[in-house]
Amino acid sequence: MFKKLLDKQSPLLETTGNIWYFLTGFFKNTFTRGFEWEEFVKQCYFIGYKSLGIVIVTGFVLGFVLTLQTQPTLKDFGAENYVPSMVSISVVREIGPVITSLICAGKIASGIGAELGSMRVTEQIDAMEVSGANATQYLVVTRVLACTLMIPLLAFFADTMALVGGFVGMNISGSMSMTLYFNKAISSLVFSDLVPATIKTVFFGFVIGFVGCYNGYNSKRGTESVGHAANKAVVAASITIILIDAIAVQLTNAFVYN
Amino acid sequence: MPLFITKRMETAIEIKGLKKSFGDNEVLKDINLTVEKGENLVVLGRSGEGKSVTIKCIVGLLVPDDGTLNVLGHEVTQLNEDELDELRKKIGFLFQQAALYDSMTVGENLAFPLSRVLDMKDKNEIHEKVMDMLGNVGLEDAADKMPSSLSGGMKKRIGLARTLIVQPEIVLYDEPTTGLDPITSREISELILQMQKKYKTTSIIITHDMECARITADRIVVMSDGKYIAEGTFDSLQKHEDPFIRSFFNA
């Protein structure tokens, strides 16, 4: 009976073991001599700069829609003045980091999964490994660290654009000067709004890079597996981001806002 | 008193009782093989017989189920990751589809192992070595091209150049002429032989191209049903009593 149970659980145990092995490999190679700076900068460009467009548009629309949806209700209560604060707090604390990360999970994790997956299928990773070059350091460490650095910056851009979107939204149905809007939006933010949110996005970035690399690097042979790697990368990264967010909110509530 | 001088051949690869299965499919049943230093060994066999599996075990890309695998004095199955990487630096592997890094130019493909495997830092020195090796395979003009713009034969040449640029002691060729026309195929085979003589490498060449075997082989082993069933020179195997072995040569 015990053997049956173990057989049933063995794929789960195997995956857990593989993830652990990949994770320790990542940390070991991060601190090994010969960091690939050139590839890291290249990946920062691809992951950060090339995602800026979608993040800016999403951030803007997020703030814009949030304002248009809440303004009429707050107006009924004579609390229209609170719209900038509401937009800035909700965007900076929660919506900005999470939506940016989910969008990046779709764009970046799938891209990394497909790229490394096709490299595995065409034996490029095997070629790198058998040459004695450090494939993990070149392919995995650079991409994971680039994501860890770039996702917080992208979230910052999204937050800023959401405030701009909120200002445009305010002035479509009502009227508020730019100075007043941004003054209210920024003055309502405190240090404890920014720090936990930023720390959260660092973890989100790590997850996006790590999950993308893990699925791509360990994809099976055959072209079909490239699609699977990309798909699994998006699903796993998105779920992990949401789970981390749930934990982060609890921790923040317990230790920061209490 | 006559003086007898015996030329002692050094062993580069020694495989004993190698076994490897994938699920229920027992691919390698009992592989025993010795390759001397400087020798060109050709492995013949039908597709799906596990020829590539053997050489992938040699470089540690696959882990055998049983048997010993001694390469350049190291037991491959006993090495840790770092030791395996060190051994791999002495072994070149030419993949069936050349496996060029498609996000890099040809020049960058060749420079990649130089800076990482040989730890070369000087960019001029790297460039010089890359151009020298491209000259060896007759593709000096391809340095700035992307792999996607190369023909099959050119990819094989570049793959060969990238494999040999670090001057490995052993080179493993996985079907180096598959998918090429007979003329290009012969050119690649001659290039393999030429490079082997120049760099004095030990080679295992997996193929079912008889022209390639004839040009490159010092010795040939024939694989069937997960075992090596015959070995000898091209001429001796051509006249072998077993019709299965002869059928390779008469095809």
PDB file of C-alpha atoms in Angstrom, chain A:
ATOM      1  CA  MET A   1       0.000   0.000   0.000  1.00  0.00           C
ATOM      2  CA  PHE A   2       2.842   2.301   0.927  1.00  0.00           C
ATOM      3  CA  LYS A   3       4.566   1.494  -2.391  1.00  0.00           C
ATOM      4  CA  LYS A   4       1.356   2.261  -4.298  1.00  0.00           C
ATOM      5  CA  LEU A   5       1.066   5.603  -2.534  1.00  0.00           C
ATOM      6  CA  LEU A   6       4.713   6.345  -3.247  1.00  0.00           C
ATOM      7  CA  ASP A   7       4.321   5.433  -6.939  1.00  0.00           C
ATOM      8  CA  LYS A   8       1.335   7.758  -7.155  1.00  0.00           C
ATOM      9  CA  GLN A   9       3.280  10.591  -5.586  1.00  0.00           C
ATOM     10  CA  SER A  10       6.541   9.928  -7.414  1.00  0.00           C
ATOM     11  CA  PRO A  11       6.002  12.439 -10.280  1.00  0.00           C
ATOM     12  CA  LEU A  12       5.307  15.134  -7.676  1.00  0.00           C
ATOM     13  CA  LEU A  13       8.373  14.137  -5.668  1.00  0.00           C
ATOM     14  CA  GLU A  14      10.438  14.015  -8.849  1.00  0.00           C
ATOM     15  CA  THR A  15       9.300  17.512  -9.881  1.00  0.00           C
ATOM     16  CA  THR A  16       9.997  18.862  -6.391  1.00  0.00           C
ATOM     17  CA  GLY A  17      13.465  17.312  -6.502  1.00  0.00           C
ATOM     18  CA  ASN A  18      14.126  18.721  -9.971  1.00  0.00           C
ATOM     19  CA  ILE A  19      13.022  22.215  -8.936  1.00  0.00           C
ATOM     20  CA  TRP A  20      15.238  22.047  -5.840  1.00  0.00           C
ATOM     21  CA  TYR A  21      18.192  20.844  -7.922  1.00  0.00           C
ATOM     22  CA  PHE A  22      17.624  23.637 -10.461  1.00  0.00           C
ATOM     23  CA  LEU A  23      17.299  26.231  -7.693  1.00  0.00           C
ATOM     24  CA  THR A  24      20.514  25.180  -5.948  1.00  0.00           C
ATOM     25  CA  GLY A  25      22.225  25.091  -9.362  1.00  0.00           C
ATOM     26  CA  PHE A  26      21.070  28.670  -9.967  1.00  0.00           C
ATOM     27  CA  PHE A  27      22.427  29.971  -6.642  1.00  0.00           C
ATOM     28  CA  LYS A  28      25.672  28.023  -6.973  1.00  0.00           C
ATOM     29  CA  ASN A  29      26.294  29.398 -10.463  1.00  0.00           C
ATOM     30  CA  THR A  30      25.274  32.948  -9.510  1.00  0.00           C
ATOM     31  CA  PHE A  31      28.237  33.119  -7.167  1.00  0.00           C
ATOM     32  CA  THR A  32      30.660  31.212  -9.400  1.00  0.00           C
ATOM     33  CA  ARG A  33      33.484  33.097 -11.102  1.00  0.00           C
ATOM     34  CA  GLY A  34      32.845  34.351 -14.632  1.00  0.00           C
ATOM     35  CA  PHE A  35      29.512  36.162 -14.408  1.00  0.00           C
ATOM     36  CA  GLU A  36      28.150  36.762 -17.931  1.00  0.00           C
ATOM     37  CA  TRP A  37      27.782  40.567 -17.785  1.00  0.00           C
ATOM     38  CA  GLU A  38      27.321  41.022 -21.516  1.00  0.00           C
ATOM     39  CA  GLU A  39      24.498  38.476 -21.691  1.00  0.00           C
ATOM     40  CA  PHE A  40      22.959  39.916 -18.496  1.00  0.00           C
ATOM     41  CA  VAL A  41      22.819  43.432 -20.001  1.00  0.00           C
ATOM     42  CA  LYS A  42      21.389  41.994 -23.232  1.00  0.00           C
ATOM     43  CA  GLN A  43      18.692  40.161 -21.279  1.00  0.00           C
ATOM     44  CA  CYS A  44      17.898  43.316 -19.255  1.00  0.00           C
ATOM     45  CA  TYR A  45      17.349  45.081 -22.578  1.00  0.00           C
ATOM     46  CA  PHE A  46      15.101  42.334 -23.950  1.00  0.00           C
ATOM     47  CA  ILE A  47      13.194  41.768 -20.732  1.00  0.00           C
ATOM     48  CA  GLY A  48      12.996  45.377 -19.518  1.00  0.00           C
ATOM     49  CA  TYR A  49      13.108  47.749 -22.461  1.00  0.00           C
ATOM     50  CA  LYS A  50      11.178  45.490 -24.841  1.00  0.00           C
ATOM     51  CA  SER A  51       8.352  45.107 -22.303  1.00  0.00           C
ATOM     52  CA  LEU A  52       8.100  48.817 -21.569  1.00  0.00           C
ATOM     53  CA  GLY A  53       5.433  49.480 -24.231  1.00  0.00           C
ATOM     54  CA  ILE A  54       2.907  46.942 -22.991  1.00  0.00           C
ATOM     55  CA  VAL A  55       3.542  47.895 -19.358  1.00  0.00           C
ATOM     56  CA  ILE A  56       3.074  51.618 -20.036  1.00  0.00           C
ATOM     57  CA  VAL A  57      -0.191  51.082 -21.927  1.00  0.00           C
ATOM     58  CA  THR A  58      -1.514  48.686 -19.283  1.00  0.00           C
ATOM     59  CA  GLY A  59      -0.550  51.009 -16.439  1.00  0.00           C
ATOM     60  CA  PHE A  60      -2.192  54.003 -18.102  1.00  0.00           C
ATOM     61  CA  VAL A  61      -5.422  52.172 -18.850  1.00  0.00           C
ATOM     62  CA  LEU A  62      -5.464  50.728 -15.321  1.00  0.00           C
ATOM     63  CA  GLY A  63      -5.385  54.176 -13.680  1.00  0.00           C
ATOM     64  CA  PHE A  64      -7.752  55.625 -16.260  1.00  0.00           C
ATOM     65  CA  VAL A  65     -10.405  52.913 -15.844  1.00  0.00           C
ATOM     66  CA  LEU A  66     -10.061  52.847 -12.061  1.00  0.00           C
ATOM     67  CA  THR A  67     -10.751  56.578 -11.926  1.00  0.00           C
ATOM     68  CA  LEU A  68     -13.692  56.451 -14.320  1.00  0.00           C
ATOM     69  CA  GLN A  69     -15.261  53.565 -12.388  1.00  0.00           C
ATOM     70  CA  THR A  70     -14.880  55.032  -8.890  1.00  0.00           C
ATOM     71  CA  GLN A  71     -15.315  58.725  -9.520  1.00  0.00           C
ATOM     72  CA  PRO A  72     -19.149  58.702  -9.905  1.00  0.00           C
ATOM     73  CA  THR A  73     -19.630  56.741  -6.679  1.00  0.00           C
ATOM     74  CA  LEU A  74     -17.259  58.932  -4.671  1.00  0.00           C
ATOM     75  CA  LYS A  75     -18.911  62.019  -6.199  1.00  0.00           C
ATOM     76  CA  ASP A  76     -22.281  60.912  -4.765  1.00  0.00           C
ATOM     77  CA  PHE A  77     -20.706  61.001  -1.316  1.00  0.00           C
ATOM     78  CA  GLY A  78     -18.971  64.309  -1.993  1.00  0.00           C
ATOM     79  CA  ALA A  79     -15.631  62.562  -1.758  1.00  0.00           C
ATOM     80  CA  GLU A  80     -14.356  63.228  -5.281  1.00  0.00           C
ATOM     81  CA  ASN A  81     -11.217  64.738  -3.766  1.00  0.00           C
ATOM     82  CA  TYR A  82     -10.213  61.297  -2.546  1.00  0.00           C
ATOM     83  CA  VAL A  83      -9.963  59.809  -6.051  1.00  0.00           C
ATOM     84  CA  PRO A  84      -6.220  60.578  -6.492  1.00  0.00           C
ATOM     85  CA  SER A  85      -5.404  59.033  -3.106  1.00  0.00           C
ATOM     86  CA  MET A  86      -7.537  56.005  -3.822  1.00  0.00           C
ATOM     87  CA  VAL A  87      -5.884  55.493  -7.210  1.00  0.00           C
ATOM     88  CA  SER A  88      -2.339  55.957  -5.921  1.00  0.00           C
ATOM     89  CA  ILE A  89      -2.704  53.717  -2.859  1.00  0.00           C
ATOM     90  CA  SER A  90      -4.508  50.896  -4.648  1.00  0.00           C
ATOM     91  CA  VAL A  91      -2.165  51.012  -7.629  1.00  0.00           C
ATOM     92  CA  VAL A  92       1.105  51.253  -5.703  1.00  0.00           C
ATOM     93  CA  ARG A  93       0.219  48.761  -2.990  1.00  0.00           C
ATOM     94  CA  GLU A  94      -1.467  46.087  -5.034  1.00  0.00           C
ATOM     95  CA  ILE A  95      -2.769  46.487  -8.565  1.00  0.00           C
ATOM     96  CA  GLY A  96       0.382  47.886 -10.184  1.00  0.00           C
ATOM     97  CA  PRO A  97       2.825  45.189  -9.039  1.00  0.00           C
ATOM     98  CA  VAL A  98       0.414  42.301  -9.523  1.00  0.00           C
ATOM     99  CA  ILE A  99      -0.965  43.275 -12.940  1.00  0.00           C
ATOM    100  CA  THR A 100       2.506  44.191 -14.246  1.00  0.00           C
ATOM    101  CA  SER A 101       3.884  40.878 -13.038  1.00  0.00           C
ATOM    102  CA  LEU A 102       1.006  38.877 -14.501  1.00  0.00           C
ATOM    103  CA  ILE A 103       1.441  40.621 -17.846  1.00  0.00           C
ATOM    104  CA  CYS A 104       5.184  39.985 -17.706  1.00  0.00           C
ATOM    105  CA  ALA A 105       4.529  36.347 -16.790  1.00  0.00           C
ATOM    106  CA  GLY A 106       2.596  36.101 -20.047  1.00  0.00           C
ATOM    107  CA  LYS A 107       5.152  37.923 -22.128  1.00  0.00           C
ATOM    108  CA  ILE A 108       8.517  37.155 -20.550  1.00  0.00           C
ATOM    109  CA  ALA A 109       8.118  33.736 -18.881  1.00  0.00           C
ATOM    110  CA  SER A 110       6.573  32.309 -22.054  1.00  0.00           C
ATOM    111  CA  GLY A 111       9.343  33.883 -24.147  1.00  0.00           C
ATOM    112  CA  ILE A 112      12.105  32.440 -21.974  1.00  0.00           C
ATOM    113  CA  GLY A 113      10.331  29.052 -21.817  1.00  0.00           C
ATOM    114  CA  ALA A 114       9.997  28.889 -25.599  1.00  0.00           C
ATOM    115  CA  GLU A 115      13.545  30.137 -26.255  1.00  0.00           C
ATOM    116  CA  LEU A 116      15.264  27.696 -23.919  1.00  0.00           C
ATOM    117  CA  GLY A 117      12.834  24.946 -24.928  1.00  0.00           C
ATOM    118  CA  SER A 118      13.751  25.313 -28.593  1.00  0.00           C
ATOM    119  CA  MET A 119      17.433  25.444 -27.641  1.00  0.00           C
ATOM    120  CA  ARG A 120      16.975  22.132 -25.824  1.00  0.00           C
ATOM    121  CA  VAL A 121      15.116  20.584 -28.773  1.00  0.00           C
ATOM    122  CA  THR A 122      17.765  21.650 -31.279  1.00  0.00           C
ATOM    123  CA  GLU A 123      20.512  20.327 -28.943  1.00  0.00           C
ATOM    124  CA  GLN A 124      22.031  23.797 -28.446  1.00  0.00           C
ATOM    125  CA  ILE A 125      21.925  23.413 -24.649  1.00  0.00           C
ATOM    126  CA  ASP A 126      23.476  19.940 -24.954  1.00  0.00           C
ATOM    127  CA  ALA A 127      26.198  21.419 -27.167  1.00  0.00           C
ATOM    128  CA  MET A 128      26.886  24.110 -24.571  1.00  0.00           C
ATOM    129  CA  GLU A 129      26.995  21.562 -21.742  1.00  0.00           C
ATOM    130  CA  VAL A 130      29.278  19.081 -23.504  1.00  0.00           C
ATOM    131  CA  SER A 131      31.681  21.834 -24.511  1.00  0.00           C
ATOM    132  CA  GLY A 132      32.414  22.335 -20.818  1.00  0.00           C
ATOM    133  CA  ALA A 133      30.985  25.883 -20.886  1.00  0.00           C
ATOM    134  CA  ASN A 134      28.691  26.744 -17.993  1.00  0.00           C
ATOM    135  CA  ALA A 135      25.253  26.684 -19.657  1.00  0.00           C
ATOM    136  CA  THR A 136      23.393  27.427 -16.414  1.00  0.00           C
ATOM    137  CA  GLN A 137      25.490  30.516 -15.801  1.00  0.00           C
ATOM    138  CA  TYR A 138      25.088  31.767 -19.362  1.00  0.00           C
ATOM    139  CA  LEU A 139      21.413  30.957 -19.934  1.00  0.00           C
ATOM    140  CA  VAL A 140      19.706  30.717 -16.550  1.00  0.00           C
ATOM    141  CA  VAL A 141      21.530  33.036 -14.141  1.00  0.00           C
ATOM    142  CA  THR A 142      21.470  35.967 -16.578  1.00  0.00           C
ATOM    143  CA  ARG A 143      17.778  35.635 -17.390  1.00  0.00           C
ATOM    144  CA  VAL A 144      16.594  35.109 -13.806  1.00  0.00           C
ATOM    145  CA  LEU A 145      18.642  38.043 -12.474  1.00  0.00           C
ATOM    146  CA  ALA A 146      17.549  40.277 -15.364  1.00  0.00           C
ATOM    147  CA  CYS A 147      13.898  39.503 -14.526  1.00  0.00           C
ATOM    148  CA  THR A 148      14.527  40.094 -10.811  1.00  0.00           C
ATOM    149  CA  LEU A 149      15.957  43.519 -11.576  1.00  0.00           C
ATOM    150  CA  MET A 150      13.648  44.581 -14.402  1.00  0.00           C
ATOM    151  CA  ILE A 151      10.193  43.593 -13.085  1.00  0.00           C
ATOM    152  CA  PRO A 152      10.360  46.069 -10.133  1.00  0.00           C
ATOM    153  CA  LEU A 153      11.406  48.805 -12.575  1.00  0.00           C
ATOM    154  CA  LEU A 154       8.585  47.902 -14.946  1.00  0.00           C
ATOM    155  CA  ALA A 155       6.132  47.921 -12.013  1.00  0.00           C
ATOM    156  CA  PHE A 156       7.400  51.416 -11.132  1.00  0.00           C
ATOM    157  CA  PHE A 157       6.711  52.572 -14.697  1.00  0.00           C
ATOM    158  CA  ALA A 158       3.252  50.993 -14.599  1.00  0.00           C
ATOM    159  CA  ASP A 159       2.470  52.747 -11.279  1.00  0.00           C
ATOM    160  CA  THR A 160       3.565  56.108 -12.684  1.00  0.00           C
ATOM    161  CA  MET A 161       1.531  55.645 -15.848  1.00  0.00           C
ATOM    162  CA  ALA A 162      -1.495  54.576 -13.790  1.00  0.00           C
ATOM    163  CA  LEU A 163      -1.334  57.925 -11.949  1.00  0.00           C
ATOM    164  CA  VAL A 164      -1.139  59.723 -15.308  1.00  0.00           C
ATOM    165  CA  GLY A 165      -4.090  57.645 -16.532  1.00  0.00           C
ATOM    166  CA  GLY A 166      -5.983  58.543 -13.377  1.00  0.00           C
ATOM    167  CA  PHE A 167      -5.353  62.242 -13.991  1.00  0.00           C
ATOM    168  CA  VAL A 168      -6.694  61.977 -17.566  1.00  0.00           C
ATOM    169  CA  GLY A 169      -9.708  60.056 -16.257  1.00  0.00           C
ATOM    170  CA  MET A 170     -10.367  62.746 -13.628  1.00  0.00           C
ATOM    171  CA  ASN A 171     -10.399  65.448 -16.270  1.00  0.00           C
ATOM    172  CA  ILE A 172     -12.724  63.639 -18.639  1.00  0.00           C
ATOM    173  CA  SER A 173     -15.737  63.674 -16.342  1.00  0.00           C
ATOM    174  CA  GLY A 174     -14.628  66.371 -13.948  1.00  0.00           C
ATOM    175  CA  SER A 175     -11.846  68.839 -13.523  1.00  0.00           C
ATOM    176  CA  MET A 176      -8.768  68.843 -11.343  1.00  0.00           C
ATOM    177  CA  SER A 177      -5.453  70.588 -11.901  1.00  0.00           C
ATOM    178  CA  MET A 178      -2.354  68.541 -12.470  1.00  0.00           C
ATOM    179  CA  THR A 179      -0.626  70.023  -9.438  1.00  0.00           C
ATOM    180  CA  LEU A 180      -3.523  69.277  -7.137  1.00  0.00           C
ATOM    181  CA  TYR A 181      -4.007  65.761  -8.506  1.00  0.00           C
ATOM    182  CA  PHE A 182      -0.379  64.683  -8.182  1.00  0.00           C
ATOM    183  CA  ASN A 183       0.023  66.472  -4.887  1.00  0.00           C
ATOM    184  CA  LYS A 184      -2.910  64.548  -3.441  1.00  0.00           C
ATOM    185  CA  ALA A 185      -1.869  61.272  -5.053  1.00  0.00           C
ATOM    186  CA  ILE A 186       1.722  61.373  -3.858  1.00  0.00           C
ATOM    187  CA  SER A 187       1.165  62.910  -0.427  1.00  0.00           C
ATOM    188  CA  SER A 188      -1.203  60.087   0.483  1.00  0.00           C
ATOM    189  CA  LEU A 189       1.563  57.549  -0.072  1.00  0.00           C
ATOM    190  CA  VAL A 190       3.826  56.637   2.797  1.00  0.00           C
ATOM    191  CA  PHE A 191       7.093  54.763   2.988  1.00  0.00           C
ATOM    192  CA  SER A 192       5.300  51.605   4.117  1.00  0.00           C
ATOM    193  CA  ASP A 193       3.248  51.603   0.925  1.00  0.00           C
ATOM    194  CA  LEU A 194       6.297  51.547  -1.310  1.00  0.00           C
ATOM    195  CA  VAL A 195       8.724  49.178   0.409  1.00  0.00           C
ATOM    196  CA  PRO A 196       6.599  46.006   0.753  1.00  0.00           C
ATOM    197  CA  ALA A 197       5.276  46.493  -2.795  1.00  0.00           C
ATOM    198  CA  THR A 198       8.800  46.797  -4.186  1.00  0.00           C
ATOM    199  CA  ILE A 199      10.050  43.766  -2.258  1.00  0.00           C
ATOM    200  CA  LYS A 200       7.052  41.855  -3.580  1.00  0.00           C
ATOM    201  CA  THR A 201       7.923  42.675  -7.197  1.00  0.00           C
ATOM    202  CA  VAL A 202      11.499  41.480  -6.669  1.00  0.00           C
ATOM    203  CA  PHE A 203      10.075  38.065  -5.770  1.00  0.00           C
ATOM    204  CA  PHE A 204       7.620  38.222  -8.680  1.00  0.00           C
ATOM    205  CA  GLY A 205      10.518  38.974 -11.039  1.00  0.00           C
ATOM    206  CA  PHE A 206      12.535  36.082  -9.681  1.00  0.00           C
ATOM    207  CA  VAL A 207       9.562  33.750 -10.122  1.00  0.00           C
ATOM    208  CA  ILE A 208       8.981  34.856 -13.715  1.00  0.00           C
ATOM    209  CA  GLY A 209      12.602  34.281 -14.674  1.00  0.00           C
ATOM    210  CA  PHE A 210      13.044  31.079 -12.699  1.00  0.00           C
ATOM    211  CA  VAL A 211       9.825  29.395 -13.822  1.00  0.00           C
ATOM    212  CA  GLY A 212      10.464  30.364 -17.460  1.00  0.00           C
ATOM    213  CA  CYS A 213      14.016  29.018 -17.338  1.00  0.00           C
ATOM    214  CA  TYR A 214      13.079  25.848 -15.452  1.00  0.00           C
ATOM    215  CA  ASN A 215      10.377  24.870 -17.922  1.00  0.00           C
ATOM    216  CA  GLY A 216      12.434  25.742 -20.988  1.00  0.00           C
ATOM    217  CA  TYR A 217      15.685  24.189 -19.794  1.00  0.00           C
ATOM    218  CA  ASN A 218      13.976  20.943 -18.765  1.00  0.00           C
ATOM    219  CA  SER A 219      11.655  20.623 -21.739  1.00  0.00           C
ATOM    220  CA  LYS A 220      11.570  17.276 -23.480  1.00  0.00           C
ATOM    221  CA  ARG A 221      12.567  16.488 -27.048  1.00  0.00           C
ATOM    222  CA  GLY A 222      10.250  17.334 -29.946  1.00  0.00           C
ATOM    223  CA  THR A 223       8.760  20.584 -31.177  1.00  0.00           C
ATOM    224  CA  GLU A 224       5.532  20.017 -29.244  1.00  0.00           C
ATOM    225  CA  SER A 225       7.438  20.344 -25.982  1.00  0.00           C
ATOM    226  CA  VAL A 226       8.461  23.922 -26.864  1.00  0.00           C
ATOM    227  CA  GLY A 227       4.796  24.945 -26.799  1.00  0.00           C
ATOM    228  CA  HIS A 228       4.278  23.007 -23.576  1.00  0.00           C
ATOM    229  CA  ALA A 229       7.296  24.674 -21.970  1.00  0.00           C
ATOM    230  CA  ALA A 230       5.992  28.155 -22.849  1.00  0.00           C
ATOM    231  CA  ASN A 231       2.494  27.294 -21.711  1.00  0.00           C
ATOM    232  CA  LYS A 232       3.576  25.716 -18.429  1.00  0.00           C
ATOM    233  CA  ALA A 233       5.864  28.671 -17.754  1.00  0.00           C
ATOM    234  CA  VAL A 234       2.975  31.169 -17.991  1.00  0.00           C
ATOM    235  CA  VAL A 235       0.541  29.105 -15.941  1.00  0.00           C
ATOM    236  CA  ALA A 236       3.042  28.211 -13.204  1.00  0.00           C
ATOM    237  CA  ALA A 237       4.458  31.751 -13.003  1.00  0.00           C
ATOM    238  CA  SER A 238       0.978  33.338 -12.800  1.00  0.00           C
ATOM    239  CA  ILE A 239      -0.212  30.968 -10.078  1.00  0.00           C
ATOM    240  CA  THR A 240       2.991  31.418  -8.082  1.00  0.00           C
ATOM    241  CA  ILE A 241       2.723  35.224  -8.353  1.00  0.00           C
ATOM    242  CA  ILE A 242      -0.841  35.148  -7.029  1.00  0.00           C
ATOM    243  CA  LEU A 243       0.136  32.806  -4.175  1.00  0.00           C
ATOM    244  CA  ILE A 244       3.142  34.951  -3.225  1.00  0.00           C
ATOM    245  CA  ASP A 245       0.892  38.010  -3.327  1.00  0.00           C
ATOM    246  CA  ALA A 246      -1.584  36.385  -0.944  1.00  0.00           C
ATOM    247  CA  ILE A 247       1.231  35.594   1.496  1.00  0.00           C
ATOM    248  CA  ALA A 248       2.833  39.021   1.063  1.00  0.00           C
ATOM    249  CA  VAL A 249      -0.433  40.807   1.881  1.00  0.00           C
ATOM    250  CA  GLN A 250      -0.804  38.794   5.081  1.00  0.00           C
ATOM    251  CA  LEU A 251       2.782  39.504   6.101  1.00  0.00           C
ATOM    252  CA  THR A 252       2.478  43.201   5.280  1.00  0.00           C
ATOM    253  CA  ASN A 253      -0.756  43.484   7.258  1.00  0.00           C
ATOM    254  CA  ALA A 254       0.781  41.682  10.199  1.00  0.00           C
ATOM    255  CA  PHE A 255       4.114  43.484  10.358  1.00  0.00           C
ATOM    256  CA  VAL A 256       3.782  46.827   8.564  1.00  0.00           C
ATOM    257  CA  TYR A 257       0.275  48.216   8.866  1.00  0.00           C
ATOM    258  CA  ASN A 258      -0.355  46.832  12.338  1.00  0.00           C
TER     259      ASN A 258
END
